[in-house]
């Protein structure tokens, strides 16, 4: 694949990951193993509120092909097949879920040194087509996304964005919700490994005149321990502690508190991922 501007979904992703990734109010336990044939098997148990769920996933890679199958406790079977370079500089992703036969999707991604394009088609009776395009370089990129329903003859969504990336920072602006919302974010890295960072994000919903401003950050205490925190203008405070107990195995403890609510009890989450 080329060293081009990246996909449209990558615009604003670094700020989003800093403010949302690994934050949880649930209890999650994950164990991964590898078979002699090279199949990665991952078992996940999740407790959310009073409901417990689980799934088992198998991932197998062979040359330029990847197969990913997941079975959950609701008897759903999800399958994703990824093919790289069937045509030069392309990636094809086919996915479907059983017994939900209307969940099938086919996505084709094309990568160029100065542009990327994706097309996604929902594989059911009334297919919706989603397309994205991004032009630029790894330093600056302009992108747009649109969804079209041919049976109704109208657009289901359209979004535009721009991102600017430097060695120690990145900024992005996204105009979404058919022009009804705008979001701007900025990330500044505090170390060469980009593990410690400060982030700010502001969003506005024009139809409701609602503004949300969020600040946060991540701090690497050492090479094994990471601390994250975030706070928005609505009084929602989140914090996270992540520690690598053994190589590749992470213990994450996170919590969220609504400082403006009458109920000051924090929502706590715990996640443990064990990998060989």
CSV table of C-alpha atoms in Angstrom, one decimal:
chain,number,residue,atom,x,y,z
A,1,UNK,CA,0.0,0.0,0.0
A,2,UNK,CA,1.1,3.6,-0.7
A,3,UNK,CA,2.2,6.2,1.8
A,4,UNK,CA,-0.6,8.5,0.7
A,5,UNK,CA,-3.0,10.6,2.7
A,6,UNK,CA,-4.8,7.7,4.4
A,7,UNK,CA,-8.5,6.9,4.4
A,8,UNK,CA,-11.3,9.4,5.1
A,9,UNK,CA,-12.0,7.6,8.4
A,10,UNK,CA,-8.5,8.5,9.6
A,11,UNK,CA,-9.3,12.2,9.7
A,12,UNK,CA,-9.7,13.2,13.3
A,13,UNK,CA,-9.0,9.6,14.5
A,14,UNK,CA,-6.0,10.4,16.7
A,15,UNK,CA,-8.1,12.8,18.8
A,16,UNK,CA,-11.0,10.4,18.9
A,17,UNK,CA,-8.8,7.6,20.1
A,18,UNK,CA,-7.3,9.7,22.9
A,19,UNK,CA,-10.7,10.7,24.1
A,20,UNK,CA,-12.6,7.4,23.7
A,21,UNK,CA,-10.3,4.4,23.3
A,22,UNK,CA,-10.1,2.0,26.2
A,23,UNK,CA,-12.6,4.0,28.3
A,24,UNK,CA,-15.3,1.6,29.6
A,25,UNK,CA,-17.8,1.2,32.4
A,26,UNK,CA,-18.1,-2.5,31.8
A,27,UNK,CA,-16.2,-5.6,32.9
A,28,UNK,CA,-14.3,-7.2,30.1
A,29,UNK,CA,-11.9,-10.2,30.0
A,30,UNK,CA,-10.1,-11.3,26.8
A,31,UNK,CA,-7.7,-14.2,26.3
A,32,UNK,CA,-5.9,-14.8,23.0
A,33,UNK,CA,-4.0,-18.0,22.0
A,34,UNK,CA,-2.3,-19.2,18.8
A,35,UNK,CA,-2.5,-22.7,17.3
A,36,UNK,CA,0.2,-24.6,15.6
A,37,UNK,CA,-1.4,-23.8,12.2
A,38,UNK,CA,-1.2,-20.1,12.8
A,39,UNK,CA,-4.8,-19.4,13.8
A,40,UNK,CA,-5.3,-16.7,16.4
A,41,UNK,CA,-8.2,-17.6,18.7
A,42,UNK,CA,-9.6,-14.9,21.0
A,43,UNK,CA,-12.2,-15.5,23.7
A,44,UNK,CA,-14.0,-12.5,25.2
A,45,UNK,CA,-16.4,-12.2,28.2
A,46,UNK,CA,-18.3,-9.0,28.8
A,47,UNK,CA,-20.5,-8.0,31.6
A,48,UNK,CA,-22.6,-4.8,31.0
A,49,UNK,CA,-25.0,-3.9,33.7
A,50,UNK,CA,-26.7,-7.1,34.7
A,51,UNK,CA,-26.2,-8.8,31.3
A,52,UNK,CA,-23.3,-11.1,30.5
A,53,UNK,CA,-22.2,-11.9,26.9
A,54,UNK,CA,-19.3,-13.6,25.3
A,55,UNK,CA,-17.8,-14.5,21.9
A,56,UNK,CA,-15.0,-16.6,20.4
A,57,UNK,CA,-13.2,-15.3,17.4
A,58,UNK,CA,-10.7,-17.0,15.0
A,59,UNK,CA,-8.3,-15.1,12.8
A,60,UNK,CA,-6.3,-16.8,10.0
A,61,UNK,CA,-3.9,-15.2,7.6
A,62,UNK,CA,-2.6,-16.8,4.4
A,63,UNK,CA,-0.5,-14.8,2.0
A,64,UNK,CA,-2.6,-11.8,1.0
A,65,UNK,CA,-5.9,-13.1,2.5
A,66,UNK,CA,-7.3,-12.8,6.0
A,67,UNK,CA,-10.3,-14.7,7.4
A,68,UNK,CA,-12.0,-13.6,10.6
A,69,UNK,CA,-14.9,-15.6,12.1
A,70,UNK,CA,-16.7,-14.7,15.3
A,71,UNK,CA,-19.4,-16.6,17.2
A,72,UNK,CA,-21.2,-15.0,20.1
A,73,UNK,CA,-23.5,-16.2,22.8
A,74,UNK,CA,-26.6,-15.1,20.8
A,75,UNK,CA,-25.7,-17.6,18.2
A,76,UNK,CA,-24.7,-15.0,15.7
A,77,UNK,CA,-21.8,-15.9,13.3
A,78,UNK,CA,-19.9,-12.9,11.9
A,79,UNK,CA,-17.5,-13.5,9.0
A,80,UNK,CA,-15.0,-11.0,7.5
A,81,UNK,CA,-12.7,-11.8,4.6
A,82,UNK,CA,-10.0,-9.4,3.6
A,83,UNK,CA,-8.1,-9.6,0.3
A,84,UNK,CA,-5.1,-7.4,-0.3
A,85,UNK,CA,-3.8,-6.5,-3.8
A,86,UNK,CA,-6.2,-8.6,-5.8
A,87,UNK,CA,-5.7,-5.6,-8.1
A,88,UNK,CA,-2.6,-3.4,-7.5
A,89,UNK,CA,-2.9,-1.0,-4.5
A,90,UNK,CA,-6.4,-2.3,-3.5
A,91,UNK,CA,-7.9,-4.0,-0.5
A,92,UNK,CA,-11.3,-5.8,-0.7
A,93,UNK,CA,-13.3,-6.6,2.4
A,94,UNK,CA,-16.4,-8.8,2.4
A,95,UNK,CA,-18.5,-9.3,5.6
A,96,UNK,CA,-21.7,-10.9,6.6
A,97,UNK,CA,-23.6,-12.2,9.6
A,98,UNK,CA,-25.7,-15.2,10.1
A,99,UNK,CA,-28.7,-15.4,10.6
A,100,UNK,CA,-29.0,-11.7,9.7
A,101,UNK,CA,-28.7,-12.1,6.0
A,102,UNK,CA,-29.3,-8.3,5.4
A,103,UNK,CA,-26.0,-7.5,7.1
A,104,UNK,CA,-23.7,-8.3,4.1
A,105,UNK,CA,-21.3,-5.6,2.9
A,106,UNK,CA,-18.6,-5.4,0.2
A,107,UNK,CA,-16.0,-2.7,0.5
A,108,UNK,CA,-13.2,-1.9,-2.0
A,109,UNK,CA,-10.3,0.4,-1.0
A,110,UNK,CA,-7.9,2.0,-3.4
A,111,UNK,CA,-4.6,3.6,-2.3
A,112,UNK,CA,-2.6,6.0,-4.4
A,113,UNK,CA,0.4,8.2,-3.4
A,114,UNK,CA,-1.8,11.3,-3.4
A,115,UNK,CA,-5.3,9.9,-3.0
A,116,UNK,CA,-7.4,7.1,-1.5
A,117,UNK,CA,-10.9,6.0,-2.5
A,118,UNK,CA,-13.4,3.6,-0.9
A,119,UNK,CA,-16.7,2.2,-2.0
A,120,UNK,CA,-19.0,0.2,0.2
A,121,UNK,CA,-22.2,-1.6,-1.0
A,122,UNK,CA,-24.7,-3.1,1.3
A,123,UNK,CA,-25.6,-6.6,0.0
A,124,UNK,CA,-29.4,-6.7,0.4
A,125,UNK,CA,-32.6,-5.9,-1.6
A,126,UNK,CA,-32.3,-2.2,-1.2
A,127,UNK,CA,-28.6,-1.6,-1.3
A,128,UNK,CA,-27.1,1.7,0.0
A,129,UNK,CA,-23.8,2.8,-1.5
A,130,UNK,CA,-21.2,4.7,0.6
A,131,UNK,CA,-18.2,6.3,-1.0
A,132,UNK,CA,-15.2,8.3,0.3
A,133,UNK,CA,-12.4,10.1,-1.3
A,134,UNK,CA,-9.3,11.7,0.2
A,135,UNK,CA,-6.6,13.7,-1.6
A,136,UNK,CA,-3.3,15.1,-0.4
A,137,UNK,CA,-0.2,13.8,1.4
A,138,UNK,CA,0.5,12.3,4.8
A,139,UNK,CA,1.0,15.9,6.0
A,140,UNK,CA,-2.3,17.5,4.7
A,141,UNK,CA,-5.4,15.8,3.4
A,142,UNK,CA,-8.8,16.8,2.2
A,143,UNK,CA,-11.6,14.3,2.2
A,144,UNK,CA,-15.3,13.8,1.7
A,145,UNK,CA,-17.9,11.0,2.4
A,146,UNK,CA,-21.3,10.4,1.0
A,147,UNK,CA,-24.0,7.7,1.3
A,148,UNK,CA,-26.7,7.3,-1.4
A,149,UNK,CA,-29.9,5.2,-1.4
A,150,UNK,CA,-30.8,4.4,-5.0
A,151,UNK,CA,-34.3,3.2,-4.2
A,152,UNK,CA,-35.3,6.6,-2.6
A,153,UNK,CA,-33.1,8.6,-4.8
A,154,UNK,CA,-31.5,10.7,-2.0
A,155,UNK,CA,-28.3,11.0,0.0
A,156,UNK,CA,-28.3,9.3,3.4
A,157,UNK,CA,-25.3,11.3,4.5
A,158,UNK,CA,-22.5,13.6,3.4
A,159,UNK,CA,-19.4,14.7,5.3
A,160,UNK,CA,-16.3,16.7,4.5
A,161,UNK,CA,-13.0,17.0,6.4
A,162,UNK,CA,-9.5,18.3,6.5
A,163,UNK,CA,-6.5,17.2,8.5
A,164,UNK,CA,-3.0,18.6,9.0
A,165,UNK,CA,-0.3,16.4,10.5
A,166,UNK,CA,3.1,17.4,11.8
A,167,UNK,CA,5.7,15.3,13.6
A,168,UNK,CA,4.6,16.5,17.0
A,169,UNK,CA,1.0,17.5,16.4
A,170,UNK,CA,-2.1,17.0,14.2
A,171,UNK,CA,-5.3,19.0,13.7
A,172,UNK,CA,-8.6,18.3,11.9
A,173,UNK,CA,-11.9,19.8,11.1
A,174,UNK,CA,-15.0,17.7,10.1
A,175,UNK,CA,-18.3,19.1,8.8
A,176,UNK,CA,-20.8,16.3,9.3
A,177,UNK,CA,-24.5,15.4,9.7
A,178,UNK,CA,-25.3,16.8,6.2
A,179,UNK,CA,-23.8,20.1,7.3
A,180,UNK,CA,-25.6,20.3,10.7
A,181,UNK,CA,-22.5,19.7,12.8
A,182,UNK,CA,-18.9,20.7,12.9
A,183,UNK,CA,-16.0,19.3,14.9
A,184,UNK,CA,-12.5,20.6,15.3
A,185,UNK,CA,-9.7,18.8,17.2
A,186,UNK,CA,-6.0,19.3,18.0
A,187,UNK,CA,-3.5,16.8,19.4
A,188,UNK,CA,0.0,17.7,20.6
A,189,UNK,CA,2.5,15.0,21.4
A,190,UNK,CA,4.8,15.5,24.4
A,191,UNK,CA,7.4,12.8,23.7
A,192,UNK,CA,9.1,11.2,20.7
A,193,UNK,CA,7.3,7.9,21.2
A,194,UNK,CA,3.9,9.7,21.0
A,195,UNK,CA,2.6,8.0,24.1
A,196,UNK,CA,2.1,11.2,26.1
A,197,UNK,CA,-0.2,13.8,24.5
A,198,UNK,CA,-2.7,16.6,25.1
A,199,UNK,CA,-5.9,16.9,23.1
A,200,UNK,CA,-8.7,19.4,22.7
A,201,UNK,CA,-11.9,19.0,20.8
A,202,UNK,CA,-14.8,21.3,20.2
A,203,UNK,CA,-18.1,20.4,18.4
A,204,UNK,CA,-21.2,22.3,17.6
A,205,UNK,CA,-24.7,21.1,16.5
A,206,UNK,CA,-26.3,23.9,14.5
A,207,UNK,CA,-29.9,22.7,14.7
A,208,UNK,CA,-29.8,22.7,18.6
A,209,UNK,CA,-27.1,25.4,19.2
A,210,UNK,CA,-25.4,22.8,21.4
A,211,UNK,CA,-21.7,23.2,22.0
A,212,UNK,CA,-19.4,20.6,23.5
A,213,UNK,CA,-15.8,21.3,24.5
A,214,UNK,CA,-13.6,18.4,25.7
A,215,UNK,CA,-10.0,18.4,26.9
A,216,UNK,CA,-7.9,15.4,27.7
A,217,UNK,CA,-4.6,13.8,27.6
A,218,UNK,CA,-2.4,10.7,28.1
A,219,UNK,CA,0.7,10.4,30.2
A,220,UNK,CA,3.1,7.5,30.0
A,221,UNK,CA,4.4,7.0,33.5
A,222,UNK,CA,6.9,4.4,32.2
A,223,UNK,CA,7.0,1.9,29.3
A,224,UNK,CA,4.5,-0.3,31.1
A,225,UNK,CA,2.0,2.2,32.6
A,226,UNK,CA,-0.3,4.8,30.9
A,227,UNK,CA,-2.7,7.3,32.5
A,228,UNK,CA,-5.5,9.0,30.6
A,229,UNK,CA,-8.1,11.6,31.6
A,230,UNK,CA,-10.7,13.8,29.9
A,231,UNK,CA,-13.3,16.4,30.9
A,232,UNK,CA,-16.0,18.2,28.9
A,233,UNK,CA,-18.0,21.4,29.6
A,234,UNK,CA,-21.1,19.3,30.6
A,235,UNK,CA,-19.2,18.1,33.6
A,236,UNK,CA,-18.4,14.6,32.5
A,237,UNK,CA,-15.0,13.5,33.9
A,238,UNK,CA,-13.3,10.3,32.8
A,239,UNK,CA,-10.0,8.7,33.9
A,240,UNK,CA,-8.1,5.6,33.0
A,241,UNK,CA,-5.1,3.6,34.2
A,242,UNK,CA,-3.6,0.9,31.9
A,243,UNK,CA,-0.7,-1.3,32.9
A,244,UNK,CA,1.1,-4.0,31.0
A,245,UNK,CA,1.1,-6.8,33.6
A,246,UNK,CA,3.1,-9.2,31.4
A,247,UNK,CA,4.3,-8.7,27.8
A,248,UNK,CA,1.4,-7.9,25.5
A,249,UNK,CA,-1.2,-8.4,28.3
A,250,UNK,CA,-3.0,-5.2,29.5
A,251,UNK,CA,-5.0,-4.5,32.6
A,252,UNK,CA,-7.2,-1.4,32.3
A,253,UNK,CA,-9.2,0.3,35.0
A,254,UNK,CA,-11.4,3.2,34.0
A,255,UNK,CA,-14.1,5.3,35.5
A,256,UNK,CA,-16.5,8.1,34.6
A,257,UNK,CA,-18.2,10.7,36.8
A,258,UNK,CA,-20.9,13.2,36.0
A,259,UNK,CA,-19.9,16.1,38.2
A,260,UNK,CA,-23.2,18.0,37.6
A,261,UNK,CA,-25.4,15.1,38.4
A,262,UNK,CA,-27.1,14.7,41.8
A,263,UNK,CA,-25.8,11.1,41.8
A,264,UNK,CA,-22.0,11.5,42.4
A,265,UNK,CA,-21.4,7.7,42.1
A,266,UNK,CA,-18.7,7.0,39.5
A,267,UNK,CA,-19.2,4.3,36.8
A,268,UNK,CA,-16.2,2.0,37.0
A,269,UNK,CA,-15.0,-0.4,34.3
A,270,UNK,CA,-12.4,-3.1,34.3
A,271,UNK,CA,-10.7,-4.8,31.3
A,272,UNK,CA,-8.0,-7.4,31.0
A,273,UNK,CA,-6.5,-8.7,27.8
A,274,UNK,CA,-4.2,-11.7,28.0
A,275,UNK,CA,-2.0,-12.5,25.0
A,276,UNK,CA,0.8,-15.1,24.6
